[in-house]
PDB file of C-alpha atoms in Angstrom:
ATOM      1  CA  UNK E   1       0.000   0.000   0.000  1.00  0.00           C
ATOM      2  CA  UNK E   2       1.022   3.660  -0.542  1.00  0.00           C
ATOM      3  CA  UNK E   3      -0.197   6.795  -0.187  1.00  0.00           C
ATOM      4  CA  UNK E   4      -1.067   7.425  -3.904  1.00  0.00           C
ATOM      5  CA  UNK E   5      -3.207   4.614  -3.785  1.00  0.00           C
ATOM      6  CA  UNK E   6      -4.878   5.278  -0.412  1.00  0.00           C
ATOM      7  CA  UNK E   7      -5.923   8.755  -2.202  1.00  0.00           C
ATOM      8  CA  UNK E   8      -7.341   7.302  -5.560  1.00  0.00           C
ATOM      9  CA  UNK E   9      -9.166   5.042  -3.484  1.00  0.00           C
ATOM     10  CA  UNK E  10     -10.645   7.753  -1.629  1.00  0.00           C
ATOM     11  CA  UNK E  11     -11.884   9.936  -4.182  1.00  0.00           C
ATOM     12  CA  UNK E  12     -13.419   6.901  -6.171  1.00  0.00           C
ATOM     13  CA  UNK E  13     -15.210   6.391  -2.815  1.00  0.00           C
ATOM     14  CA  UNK E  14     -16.207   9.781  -2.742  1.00  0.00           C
ATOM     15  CA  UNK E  15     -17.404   9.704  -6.782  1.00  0.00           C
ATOM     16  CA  UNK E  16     -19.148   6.408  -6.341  1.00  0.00           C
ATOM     17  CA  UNK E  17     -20.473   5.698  -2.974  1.00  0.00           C
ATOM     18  CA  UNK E  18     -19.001   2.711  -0.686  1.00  0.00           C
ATOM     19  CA  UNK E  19     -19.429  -0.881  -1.861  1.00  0.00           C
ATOM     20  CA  UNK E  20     -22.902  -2.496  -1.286  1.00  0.00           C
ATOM     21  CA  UNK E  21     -22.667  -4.704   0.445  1.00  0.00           C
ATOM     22  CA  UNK E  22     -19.634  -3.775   2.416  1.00  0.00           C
ATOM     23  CA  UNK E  23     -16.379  -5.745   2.241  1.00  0.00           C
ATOM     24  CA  UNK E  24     -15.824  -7.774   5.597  1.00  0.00           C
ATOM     25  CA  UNK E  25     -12.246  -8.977   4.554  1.00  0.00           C
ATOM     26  CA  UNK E  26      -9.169  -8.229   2.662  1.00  0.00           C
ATOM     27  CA  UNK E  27      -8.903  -9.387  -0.945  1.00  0.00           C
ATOM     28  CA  UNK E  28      -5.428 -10.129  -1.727  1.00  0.00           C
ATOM     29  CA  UNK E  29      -3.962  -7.609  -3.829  1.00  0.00           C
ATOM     30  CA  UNK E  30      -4.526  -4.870  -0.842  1.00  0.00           C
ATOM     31  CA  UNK E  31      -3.694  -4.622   2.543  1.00  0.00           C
ATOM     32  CA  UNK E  32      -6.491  -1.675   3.204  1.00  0.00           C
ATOM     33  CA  UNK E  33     -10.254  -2.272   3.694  1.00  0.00           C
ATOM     34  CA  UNK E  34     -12.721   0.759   3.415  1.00  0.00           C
ATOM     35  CA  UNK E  35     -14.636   1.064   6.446  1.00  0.00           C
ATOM     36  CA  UNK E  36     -17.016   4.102   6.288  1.00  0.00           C
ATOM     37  CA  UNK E  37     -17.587   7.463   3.902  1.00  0.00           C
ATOM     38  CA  UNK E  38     -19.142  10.440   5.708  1.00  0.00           C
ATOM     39  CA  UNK E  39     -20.246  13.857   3.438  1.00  0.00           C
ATOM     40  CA  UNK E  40     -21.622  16.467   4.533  1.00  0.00           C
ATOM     41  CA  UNK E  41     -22.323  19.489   2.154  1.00  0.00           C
ATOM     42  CA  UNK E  42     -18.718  20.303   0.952  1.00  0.00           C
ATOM     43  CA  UNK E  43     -16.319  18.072   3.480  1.00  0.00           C
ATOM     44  CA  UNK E  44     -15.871  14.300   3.848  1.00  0.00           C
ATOM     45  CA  UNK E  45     -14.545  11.761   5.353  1.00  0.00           C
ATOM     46  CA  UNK E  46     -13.103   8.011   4.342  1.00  0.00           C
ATOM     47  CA  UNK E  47     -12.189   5.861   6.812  1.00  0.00           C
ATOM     48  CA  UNK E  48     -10.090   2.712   6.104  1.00  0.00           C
ATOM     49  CA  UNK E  49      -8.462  -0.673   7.909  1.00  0.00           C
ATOM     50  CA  UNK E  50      -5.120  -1.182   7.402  1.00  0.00           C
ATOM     51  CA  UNK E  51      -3.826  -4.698   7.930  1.00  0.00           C
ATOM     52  CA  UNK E  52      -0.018  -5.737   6.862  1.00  0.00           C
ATOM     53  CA  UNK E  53      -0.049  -9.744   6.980  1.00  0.00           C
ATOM     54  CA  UNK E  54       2.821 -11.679   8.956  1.00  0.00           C
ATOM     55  CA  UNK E  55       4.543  -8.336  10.044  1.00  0.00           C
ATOM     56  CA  UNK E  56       3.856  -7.894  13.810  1.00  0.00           C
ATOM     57  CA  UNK E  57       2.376  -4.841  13.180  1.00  0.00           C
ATOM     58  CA  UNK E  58      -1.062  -4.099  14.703  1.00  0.00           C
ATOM     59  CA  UNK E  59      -3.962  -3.302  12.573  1.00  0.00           C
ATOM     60  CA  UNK E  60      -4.771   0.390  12.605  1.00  0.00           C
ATOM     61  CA  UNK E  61      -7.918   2.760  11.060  1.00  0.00           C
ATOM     62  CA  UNK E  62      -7.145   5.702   9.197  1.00  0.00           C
ATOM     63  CA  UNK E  63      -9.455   8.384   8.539  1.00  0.00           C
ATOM     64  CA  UNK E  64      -8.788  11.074   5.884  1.00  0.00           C
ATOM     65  CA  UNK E  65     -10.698  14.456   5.347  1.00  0.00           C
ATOM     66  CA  UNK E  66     -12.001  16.063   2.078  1.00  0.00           C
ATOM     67  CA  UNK E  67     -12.878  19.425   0.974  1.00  0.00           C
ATOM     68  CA  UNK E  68     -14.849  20.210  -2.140  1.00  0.00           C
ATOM     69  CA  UNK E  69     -13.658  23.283  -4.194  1.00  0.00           C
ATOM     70  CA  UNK E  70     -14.947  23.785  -7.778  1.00  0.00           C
ATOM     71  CA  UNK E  71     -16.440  20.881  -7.829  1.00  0.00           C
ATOM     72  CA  UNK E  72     -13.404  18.693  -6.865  1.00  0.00           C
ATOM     73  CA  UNK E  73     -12.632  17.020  -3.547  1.00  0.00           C
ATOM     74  CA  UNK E  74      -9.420  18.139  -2.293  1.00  0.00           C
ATOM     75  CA  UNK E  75      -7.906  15.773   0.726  1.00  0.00           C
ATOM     76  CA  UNK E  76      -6.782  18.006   4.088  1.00  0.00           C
ATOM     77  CA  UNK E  77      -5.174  15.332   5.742  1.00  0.00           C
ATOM     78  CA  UNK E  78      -5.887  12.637   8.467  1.00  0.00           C
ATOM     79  CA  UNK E  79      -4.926  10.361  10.998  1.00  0.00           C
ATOM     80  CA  UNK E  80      -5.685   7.278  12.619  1.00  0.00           C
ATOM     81  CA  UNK E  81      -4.885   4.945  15.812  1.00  0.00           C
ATOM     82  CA  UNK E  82      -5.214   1.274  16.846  1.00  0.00           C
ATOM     83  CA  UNK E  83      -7.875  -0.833  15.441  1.00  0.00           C
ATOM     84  CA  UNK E  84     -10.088  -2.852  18.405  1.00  0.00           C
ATOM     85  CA  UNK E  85      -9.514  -6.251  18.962  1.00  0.00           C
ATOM     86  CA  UNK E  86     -11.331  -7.961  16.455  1.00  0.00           C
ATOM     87  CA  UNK E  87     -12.304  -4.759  14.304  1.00  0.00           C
ATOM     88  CA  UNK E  88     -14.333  -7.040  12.087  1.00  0.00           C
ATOM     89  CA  UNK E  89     -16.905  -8.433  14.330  1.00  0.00           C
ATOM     90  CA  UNK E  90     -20.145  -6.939  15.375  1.00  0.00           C
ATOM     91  CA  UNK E  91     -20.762  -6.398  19.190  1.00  0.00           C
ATOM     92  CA  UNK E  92     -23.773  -6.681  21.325  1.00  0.00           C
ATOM     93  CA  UNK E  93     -24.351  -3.243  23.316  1.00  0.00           C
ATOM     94  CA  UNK E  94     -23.662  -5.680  26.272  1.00  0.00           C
ATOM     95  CA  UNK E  95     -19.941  -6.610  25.214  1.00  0.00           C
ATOM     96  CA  UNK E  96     -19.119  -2.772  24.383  1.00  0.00           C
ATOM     97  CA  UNK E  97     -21.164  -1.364  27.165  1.00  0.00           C
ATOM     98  CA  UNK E  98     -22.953   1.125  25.237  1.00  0.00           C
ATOM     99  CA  UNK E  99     -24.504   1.471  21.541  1.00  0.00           C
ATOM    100  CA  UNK E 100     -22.349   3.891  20.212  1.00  0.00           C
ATOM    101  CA  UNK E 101     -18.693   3.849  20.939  1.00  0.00           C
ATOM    102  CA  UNK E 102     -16.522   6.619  19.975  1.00  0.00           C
ATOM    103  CA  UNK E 103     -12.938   5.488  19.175  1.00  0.00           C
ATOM    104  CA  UNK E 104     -11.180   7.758  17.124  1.00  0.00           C
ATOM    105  CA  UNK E 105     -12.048  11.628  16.218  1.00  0.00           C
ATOM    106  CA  UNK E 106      -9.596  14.109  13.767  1.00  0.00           C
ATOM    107  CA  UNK E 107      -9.671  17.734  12.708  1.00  0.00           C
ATOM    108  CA  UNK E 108      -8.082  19.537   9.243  1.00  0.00           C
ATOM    109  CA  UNK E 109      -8.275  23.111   8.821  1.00  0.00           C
ATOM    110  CA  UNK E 110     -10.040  23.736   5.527  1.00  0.00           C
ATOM    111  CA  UNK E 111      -8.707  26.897   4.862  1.00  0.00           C
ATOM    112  CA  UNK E 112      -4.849  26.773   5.017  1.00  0.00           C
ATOM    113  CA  UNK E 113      -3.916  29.221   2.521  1.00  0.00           C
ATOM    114  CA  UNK E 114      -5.569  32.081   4.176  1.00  0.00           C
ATOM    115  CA  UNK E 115      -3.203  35.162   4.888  1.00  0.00           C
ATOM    116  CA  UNK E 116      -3.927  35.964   8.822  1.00  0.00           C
ATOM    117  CA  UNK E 117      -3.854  32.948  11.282  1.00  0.00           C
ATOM    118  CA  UNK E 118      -7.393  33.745  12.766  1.00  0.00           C
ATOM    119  CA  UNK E 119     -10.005  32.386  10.940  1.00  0.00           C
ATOM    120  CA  UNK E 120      -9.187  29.165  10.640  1.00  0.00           C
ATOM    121  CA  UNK E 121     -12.458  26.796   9.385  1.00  0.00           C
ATOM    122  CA  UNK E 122     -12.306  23.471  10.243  1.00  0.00           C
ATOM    123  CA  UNK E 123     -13.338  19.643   9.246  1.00  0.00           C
ATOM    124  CA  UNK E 124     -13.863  17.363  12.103  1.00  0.00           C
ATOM    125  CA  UNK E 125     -14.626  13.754  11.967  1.00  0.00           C
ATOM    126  CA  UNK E 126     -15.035  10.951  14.697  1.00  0.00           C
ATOM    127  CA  UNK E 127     -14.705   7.563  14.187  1.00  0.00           C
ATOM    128  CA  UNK E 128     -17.611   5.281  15.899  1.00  0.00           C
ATOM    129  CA  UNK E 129     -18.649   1.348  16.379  1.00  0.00           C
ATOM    130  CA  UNK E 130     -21.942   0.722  16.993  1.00  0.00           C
ATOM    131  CA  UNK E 131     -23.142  -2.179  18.701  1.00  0.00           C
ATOM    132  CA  UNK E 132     -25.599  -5.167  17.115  1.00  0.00           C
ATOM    133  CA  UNK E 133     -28.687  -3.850  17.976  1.00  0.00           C
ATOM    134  CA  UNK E 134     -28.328  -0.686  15.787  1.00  0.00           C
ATOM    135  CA  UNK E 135     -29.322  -0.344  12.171  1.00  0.00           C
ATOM    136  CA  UNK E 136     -28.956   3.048  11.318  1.00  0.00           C
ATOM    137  CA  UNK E 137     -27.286   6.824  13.100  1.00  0.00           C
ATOM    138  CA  UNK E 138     -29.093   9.859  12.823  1.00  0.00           C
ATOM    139  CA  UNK E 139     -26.991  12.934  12.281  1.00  0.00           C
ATOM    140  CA  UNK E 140     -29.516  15.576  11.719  1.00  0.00           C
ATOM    141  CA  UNK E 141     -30.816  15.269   8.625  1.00  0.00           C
ATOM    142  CA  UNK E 142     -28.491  13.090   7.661  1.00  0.00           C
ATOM    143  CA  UNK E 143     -29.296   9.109   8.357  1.00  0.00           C
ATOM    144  CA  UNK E 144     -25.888   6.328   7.737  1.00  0.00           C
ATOM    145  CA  UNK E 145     -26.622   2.886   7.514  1.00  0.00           C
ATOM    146  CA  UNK E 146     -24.585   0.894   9.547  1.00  0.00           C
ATOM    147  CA  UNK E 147     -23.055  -2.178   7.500  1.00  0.00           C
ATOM    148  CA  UNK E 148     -22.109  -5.589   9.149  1.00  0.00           C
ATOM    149  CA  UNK E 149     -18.829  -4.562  10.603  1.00  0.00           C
ATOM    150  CA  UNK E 150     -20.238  -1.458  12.578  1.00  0.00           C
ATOM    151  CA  UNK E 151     -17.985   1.010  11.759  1.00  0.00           C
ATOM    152  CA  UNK E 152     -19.153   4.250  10.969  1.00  0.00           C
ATOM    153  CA  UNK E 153     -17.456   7.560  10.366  1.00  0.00           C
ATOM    154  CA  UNK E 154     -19.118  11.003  10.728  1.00  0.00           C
ATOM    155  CA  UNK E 155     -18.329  14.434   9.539  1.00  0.00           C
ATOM    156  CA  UNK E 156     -18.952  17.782  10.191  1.00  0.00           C
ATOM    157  CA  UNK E 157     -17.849  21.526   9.521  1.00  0.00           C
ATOM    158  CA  UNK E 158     -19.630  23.595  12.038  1.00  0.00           C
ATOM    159  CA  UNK E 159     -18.254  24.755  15.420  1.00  0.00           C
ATOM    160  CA  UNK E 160     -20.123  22.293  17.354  1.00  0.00           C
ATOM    161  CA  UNK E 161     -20.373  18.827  16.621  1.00  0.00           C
ATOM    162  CA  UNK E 162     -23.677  17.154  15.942  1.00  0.00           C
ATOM    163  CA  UNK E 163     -25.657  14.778  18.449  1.00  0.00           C
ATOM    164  CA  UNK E 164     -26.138  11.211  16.942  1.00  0.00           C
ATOM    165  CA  UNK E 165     -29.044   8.972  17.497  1.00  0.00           C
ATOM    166  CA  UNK E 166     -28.485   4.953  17.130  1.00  0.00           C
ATOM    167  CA  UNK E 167     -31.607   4.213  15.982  1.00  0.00           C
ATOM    168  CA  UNK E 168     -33.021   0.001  15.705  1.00  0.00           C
ATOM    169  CA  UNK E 169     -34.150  -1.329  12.783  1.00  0.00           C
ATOM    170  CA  UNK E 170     -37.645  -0.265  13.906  1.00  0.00           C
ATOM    171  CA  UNK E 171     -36.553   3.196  13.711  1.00  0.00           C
ATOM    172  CA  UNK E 172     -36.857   3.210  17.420  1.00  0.00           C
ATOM    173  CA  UNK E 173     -34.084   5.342  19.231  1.00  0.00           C
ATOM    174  CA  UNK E 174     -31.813   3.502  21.318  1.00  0.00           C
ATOM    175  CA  UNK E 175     -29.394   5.972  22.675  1.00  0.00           C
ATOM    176  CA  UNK E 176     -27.844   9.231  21.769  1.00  0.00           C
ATOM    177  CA  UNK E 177     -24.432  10.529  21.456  1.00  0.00           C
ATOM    178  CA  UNK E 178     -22.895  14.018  21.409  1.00  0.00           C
ATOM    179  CA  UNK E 179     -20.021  14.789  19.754  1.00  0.00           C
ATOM    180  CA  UNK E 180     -19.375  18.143  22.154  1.00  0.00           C
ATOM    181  CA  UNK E 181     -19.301  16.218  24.969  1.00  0.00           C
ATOM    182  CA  UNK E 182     -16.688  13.503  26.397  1.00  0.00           C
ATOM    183  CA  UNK E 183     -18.305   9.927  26.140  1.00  0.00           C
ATOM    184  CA  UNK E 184     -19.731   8.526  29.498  1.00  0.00           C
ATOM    185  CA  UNK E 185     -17.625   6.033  30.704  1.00  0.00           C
ATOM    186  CA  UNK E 186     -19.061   2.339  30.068  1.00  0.00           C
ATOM    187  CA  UNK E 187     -20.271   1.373  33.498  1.00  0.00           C
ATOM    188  CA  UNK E 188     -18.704  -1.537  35.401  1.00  0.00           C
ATOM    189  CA  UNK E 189     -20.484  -3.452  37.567  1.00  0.00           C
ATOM    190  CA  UNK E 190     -18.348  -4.783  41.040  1.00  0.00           C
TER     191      UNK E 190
END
């Protein structure tokens, strides 16, 4: 894997959509999985799993954020951090404590080639798992589908970051999340 083909994988993400239905393993000629697309307006997200067979390296996620300018999407960078223990397989809320799970969040600045420091508009993304039980997130208007790994990536470009609602496949909502606000911890029972 390089970075050159990270990038042309994101924008044909971003130009076509993820795969339906998702991929839930590695096909041999890559060693990067797409996880989750996010778009909001003009600014996206693409989230991926990186995997490097028989190194000793851990698996790791990698988000990377997108600006559209005249009518092209333009990447602002990214980042990304250890993969959970079995990133592949679906939790009950019971196992992960909750039904939403942030694990990962970023922020690019959208606007680096302003003149004056001040000013500065930004993308922010976090990176979720949501548990069995949910079949969709609401993020305002916006509704994800969760696919059969239950990773999902969200992004925004306002100041404050939206609240998310796991909904059930009923449409019923489970829980909510906000993205302002530090998670809960999980609660352990003694």
């Amino acid at each position: 894997m390089n970075d050159h083909e990270v990038h042309e994988e994101c924008l044909r993400l971003l130009r076509d959509g993820m795969p339906d239905p998702a991929p839930d393993a590695f096909d041999e000629e890559r060693d990067f999985l797409p996880l989750g697309l996010d778009m909001d307006g003009d600014v996206a997200v693409v989230t991926f799993l990186h995997q490097w067979g028989g190194t000793g390296v851990d698996p790791f996620i990698e988000g990377r954020t997108f600006h559209r300018r005249d009518g092209e999407w333009m990447g602002l960078g990214g980042g990304g951090g250890s993969a959970p223990y079995e990133p592949l397989v679906r939790r009950s809320s019971g196992e992960m404590g909750r039904y939403l799970y942030k694990y990962g969040t970023g922020r690019s600045v959208r606007n680096a080639n302003r003149l004056l420091p001040w000013g500065a508009k930004w993308v922010n993304e976090a990176r979720l798992r949501a548990s069995a039980e949910v079949a969709r997130v609401r993020v305002g208007k916006r509704v994800l589908n969760v696919p059969p790994h239950g990773h999902i990536v969200v992004v925004w470009g306002a100041r404050r970051g939206p609240v998310l609602e796991a909904l059930a496949a009923d449409g019923s909502v489970l829980d909510t999340l906000d993205l302002d606000r530090p998670a809960v911890p999980a609660s352990s029972e003694a």
